[in-house]
Amino acid sequence: PSPPLSTNPRLPSHESAPDNMTHPAHDARNILFLCTGNSARSILGEAVATLESKGRLIGWSAGSTPTGRVHPIAAELVTRLGYPQHKLRSKRWDEFAAADAPQMDIIITVCDNAAGEVCPIWPGHPATAHWGFPDPAAVQASEAAQRQAFAEVLQGLTQRVRMLLALIEKNPEKFHNKQELSDDLRTIAKTADGSADRSSN
């Protein structure tokens, strides 16, 4: 397995303008994924949003109490998909509440702990929603079982991001009504959870 990736205290210059494989679109929107440790689920969300959108979304991630390391399996999965390894960094969500931080359009919590915590006041009043997933890093049965858990979270996030992209492609004006967009984001989670339940039966 690849070694853990360490954290840095502030947003470095290479994070201020994500490469996004080519160049982000001129009207690209920022989406921030939050969890407690910022080592697994939120990292996957950051990468999936950036890669799947091909420049329409710029993914970011942070945590309330970051571990200071990106989980090796998460790092392996997203770099295999084409996400730049130098962007993988475990960091506090306070960074994105600062005046000079990129302004978020959407904020998604991906773990129940983060959803229940008191978040910073985000500039711009972004749309918010909770897309909950079990922590794949907590699976201890075997390495194979843990890899399967990571793969399932990656699949679930990919499904939700694709649904979001279809929504905003159909109606780009969604970003002008953050409450409506928040409602749509929650509907996406319910729809995806429902389809997952049906496929497991």
GROMACS .gro file of C-alpha atoms in nm:
model
  201
    1PRO     CA    1   0.000   0.000   0.000
    2SER     CA    2   0.108   0.356  -0.062
    3PRO     CA    3   0.229   0.562   0.238
    4PRO     CA    4  -0.003   0.805   0.417
    5LEU     CA    5  -0.019   1.154   0.274
    6SER     CA    6   0.042   1.436   0.517
    7THR     CA    7  -0.139   1.762   0.580
    8ASN     CA    8  -0.032   2.123   0.534
    9PRO     CA    9  -0.151   2.416   0.746
   10ARG     CA   10  -0.311   2.632   0.474
   11LEU     CA   11  -0.438   2.609   0.119
   12PRO     CA   12  -0.121   2.600  -0.097
   13SER     CA   13  -0.105   2.777  -0.431
   14HIS     CA   14  -0.153   2.458  -0.628
   15GLU     CA   15  -0.493   2.412  -0.465
   16SER     CA   16  -0.614   2.761  -0.545
   17ALA     CA   17  -0.660   2.674  -0.914
   18PRO     CA   18  -0.732   2.302  -0.958
   19ASP     CA   19  -0.588   2.153  -1.277
   20ASN     CA   20  -0.906   1.949  -1.338
   21MET     CA   21  -0.723   1.738  -1.594
   22THR     CA   22  -0.738   2.020  -1.852
   23HIS     CA   23  -0.883   2.350  -1.728
   24PRO     CA   24  -1.194   2.419  -1.519
   25ALA     CA   25  -1.484   2.576  -1.704
   26HIS     CA   26  -1.515   2.953  -1.684
   27ASP     CA   27  -1.834   2.923  -1.478
   28ALA     CA   28  -1.719   2.623  -1.272
   29ARG     CA   29  -1.891   2.581  -0.936
   30ASN     CA   30  -1.718   2.486  -0.609
   31ILE     CA   31  -1.846   2.188  -0.410
   32LEU     CA   32  -1.706   2.106  -0.066
   33PHE     CA   33  -1.733   1.760   0.091
   34LEU     CA   34  -1.711   1.746   0.470
   35CYS     CA   35  -1.655   1.465   0.716
   36THR     CA   36  -1.487   1.443   1.054
   37GLY     CA   37  -1.142   1.313   0.961
   38ASN     CA   38  -1.110   1.424   0.596
   39SER     CA   39  -0.924   1.107   0.513
   40ALA     CA   40  -1.161   0.885   0.315
   41ARG     CA   41  -1.522   0.967   0.218
   42SER     CA   42  -1.475   1.341   0.168
   43ILE     CA   43  -1.154   1.279  -0.027
   44LEU     CA   44  -1.343   1.046  -0.262
   45GLY     CA   45  -1.615   1.308  -0.303
   46GLU     CA   46  -1.366   1.580  -0.391
   47ALA     CA   47  -1.207   1.368  -0.661
   48VAL     CA   48  -1.531   1.229  -0.806
   49ALA     CA   49  -1.693   1.573  -0.838
   50THR     CA   50  -1.391   1.715  -1.017
   51LEU     CA   51  -1.335   1.421  -1.249
   52GLU     CA   52  -1.697   1.339  -1.338
   53SER     CA   53  -1.790   1.701  -1.412
   54LYS     CA   54  -1.499   1.762  -1.654
   55GLY     CA   55  -1.460   2.119  -1.533
   56ARG     CA   56  -1.817   2.211  -1.441
   57LEU     CA   57  -1.755   2.143  -1.072
   58ILE     CA   58  -1.439   2.187  -0.866
   59GLY     CA   59  -1.429   1.944  -0.577
   60TRP     CA   60  -1.283   2.029  -0.235
   61SER     CA   61  -1.281   1.848   0.098
   62ALA     CA   62  -1.217   1.918   0.465
   63GLY     CA   63  -1.290   1.788   0.814
   64SER     CA   64  -1.388   1.914   1.157
   65THR     CA   65  -1.100   1.724   1.321
   66PRO     CA   66  -0.881   1.608   1.031
   67THR     CA   67  -0.658   1.309   1.082
   68GLY     CA   68  -0.372   1.479   0.899
   69ARG     CA   69  -0.342   1.190   0.654
   70VAL     CA   70  -0.531   1.065   0.352
   71HIS     CA   71  -0.619   0.699   0.380
   72PRO     CA   72  -0.394   0.497   0.144
   73ILE     CA   73  -0.687   0.314  -0.018
   74ALA     CA   74  -0.869   0.641  -0.089
   75ALA     CA   75  -0.550   0.786  -0.236
   76GLU     CA   76  -0.498   0.476  -0.450
   77LEU     CA   77  -0.854   0.478  -0.584
   78VAL     CA   78  -0.867   0.843  -0.684
   79THR     CA   79  -0.520   0.860  -0.834
   80ARG     CA   80  -0.603   0.551  -1.038
   81LEU     CA   81  -0.903   0.744  -1.172
   82GLY     CA   82  -0.673   1.029  -1.274
   83TYR     CA   83  -0.696   1.270  -0.981
   84PRO     CA   84  -0.360   1.443  -0.910
   85GLN     CA   85  -0.196   1.304  -0.597
   86HIS     CA   86  -0.056   1.644  -0.500
   87LYS     CA   87  -0.411   1.764  -0.433
   88LEU     CA   88  -0.476   1.503  -0.165
   89ARG     CA   89  -0.454   1.675   0.172
   90SER     CA   90  -0.632   1.632   0.504
   91LYS     CA   91  -0.730   1.975   0.639
   92ARG     CA   92  -0.967   2.161   0.873
   93TRP     CA   93  -1.291   2.300   0.740
   94ASP     CA   94  -1.210   2.638   0.896
   95GLU     CA   95  -0.986   2.705   0.595
   96PHE     CA   96  -1.291   2.740   0.374
   97ALA     CA   97  -1.463   2.987   0.606
   98ALA     CA   98  -1.177   3.235   0.572
   99ALA     CA   99  -1.230   3.554   0.373
  100ASP     CA  100  -0.963   3.462   0.116
  101ALA     CA  101  -1.083   3.103   0.065
  102PRO     CA  102  -1.263   2.986  -0.252
  103GLN     CA  103  -1.636   3.056  -0.213
  104MET     CA  104  -1.842   2.738  -0.207
  105ASP     CA  105  -2.163   2.691  -0.405
  106ILE     CA  106  -2.249   2.353  -0.251
  107ILE     CA  107  -2.151   2.190   0.077
  108ILE     CA  108  -2.212   1.819   0.131
  109THR     CA  109  -2.158   1.632   0.458
  110VAL     CA  110  -2.079   1.265   0.405
  111CYS     CA  111  -2.067   1.137   0.763
  112ASP     CA  112  -2.328   1.160   1.034
  113ASN     CA  113  -2.087   1.311   1.288
  114ALA     CA  114  -2.003   1.605   1.063
  115ALA     CA  115  -2.371   1.654   0.980
  116GLY     CA  116  -2.447   1.699   1.348
  117GLU     CA  117  -2.162   1.936   1.430
  118VAL     CA  118  -2.177   2.313   1.433
  119CYS     CA  119  -2.020   2.419   1.103
  120PRO     CA  120  -1.849   2.750   1.032
  121ILE     CA  121  -2.053   3.026   0.871
  122TRP     CA  122  -1.984   2.980   0.502
  123PRO     CA  123  -1.939   3.289   0.282
  124GLY     CA  124  -2.202   3.317   0.011
  125HIS     CA  125  -2.463   3.099   0.190
  126PRO     CA  126  -2.408   2.785  -0.024
  127ALA     CA  127  -2.662   2.509  -0.084
  128THR     CA  128  -2.618   2.230   0.172
  129ALA     CA  129  -2.720   1.868   0.209
  130HIS     CA  130  -2.621   1.543   0.377
  131TRP     CA  131  -2.515   1.242   0.171
  132GLY     CA  132  -2.437   0.986   0.440
  133PHE     CA  133  -2.206   0.687   0.393
  134PRO     CA  134  -2.060   0.436   0.640
  135ASP     CA  135  -1.693   0.494   0.714
  136PRO     CA  136  -1.495   0.250   0.497
  137ALA     CA  137  -1.182   0.307   0.705
  138ALA     CA  138  -1.366   0.157   1.006
  139VAL     CA  139  -1.400  -0.182   0.833
  140GLN     CA  140  -1.144  -0.407   1.001
  141ALA     CA  141  -1.248  -0.759   0.891
  142SER     CA  142  -0.983  -0.787   0.619
  143GLU     CA  143  -0.809  -0.574   0.360
  144ALA     CA  144  -1.037  -0.718   0.092
  145ALA     CA  145  -1.345  -0.621   0.293
  146GLN     CA  146  -1.210  -0.271   0.351
  147ARG     CA  147  -1.134  -0.226  -0.018
  148GLN     CA  148  -1.488  -0.337  -0.099
  149ALA     CA  149  -1.624  -0.080   0.148
  150PHE     CA  150  -1.420   0.197  -0.017
  151ALA     CA  151  -1.537   0.085  -0.362
  152GLU     CA  152  -1.901   0.099  -0.250
  153VAL     CA  153  -1.863   0.454  -0.117
  154LEU     CA  154  -1.692   0.558  -0.439
  155GLN     CA  155  -1.976   0.405  -0.641
  156GLY     CA  156  -2.239   0.577  -0.428
  157LEU     CA  157  -2.073   0.916  -0.455
  158THR     CA  158  -2.030   0.875  -0.830
  159GLN     CA  159  -2.400   0.799  -0.868
  160ARG     CA  160  -2.501   1.108  -0.669
  161VAL     CA  161  -2.258   1.339  -0.849
  162ARG     CA  162  -2.385   1.218  -1.187
  163MET     CA  163  -2.742   1.289  -1.077
  164LEU     CA  164  -2.637   1.638  -0.970
  165LEU     CA  165  -2.464   1.700  -1.302
  166ALA     CA  166  -2.774   1.587  -1.493
  167LEU     CA  167  -2.983   1.825  -1.283
  168ILE     CA  168  -2.768   2.133  -1.340
  169GLU     CA  169  -2.719   2.052  -1.708
  170LYS     CA  170  -3.096   2.050  -1.747
  171ASN     CA  171  -3.139   2.366  -1.541
  172PRO     CA  172  -2.821   2.574  -1.487
  173GLU     CA  173  -3.029   2.838  -1.308
  174LYS     CA  174  -3.050   2.607  -1.007
  175PHE     CA  175  -2.748   2.783  -0.858
  176HIS     CA  176  -2.945   3.106  -0.828
  177ASN     CA  177  -3.187   2.950  -0.577
  178LYS     CA  178  -2.977   2.786  -0.305
  179GLN     CA  179  -3.276   2.663  -0.103
  180GLU     CA  180  -3.424   2.488  -0.407
  181LEU     CA  181  -3.084   2.340  -0.488
  182SER     CA  182  -3.049   2.219  -0.128
  183ASP     CA  183  -3.384   2.044  -0.159
  184ASP     CA  184  -3.273   1.885  -0.487
  185LEU     CA  185  -2.949   1.762  -0.327
  186ARG     CA  186  -3.146   1.595  -0.049
  187THR     CA  187  -3.379   1.436  -0.306
  188ILE     CA  188  -3.075   1.299  -0.488
  189ALA     CA  189  -2.960   1.130  -0.166
  190LYS     CA  190  -3.303   0.977  -0.101
  191THR     CA  191  -3.333   0.855  -0.461
  192ALA     CA  192  -2.985   0.703  -0.458
  193ASP     CA  193  -3.041   0.539  -0.119
  194GLY     CA  194  -3.367   0.392  -0.245
  195SER     CA  195  -3.207   0.243  -0.554
  196ALA     CA  196  -2.926   0.098  -0.342
  197ASP     CA  197  -3.179  -0.066  -0.111
  198ARG     CA  198  -3.364  -0.221  -0.406
  199SER     CA  199  -3.043  -0.356  -0.563
  200SER     CA  200  -2.939  -0.522  -0.236
  201ASN     CA  201  -3.270  -0.710  -0.201
   0.00000   0.00000   0.00000
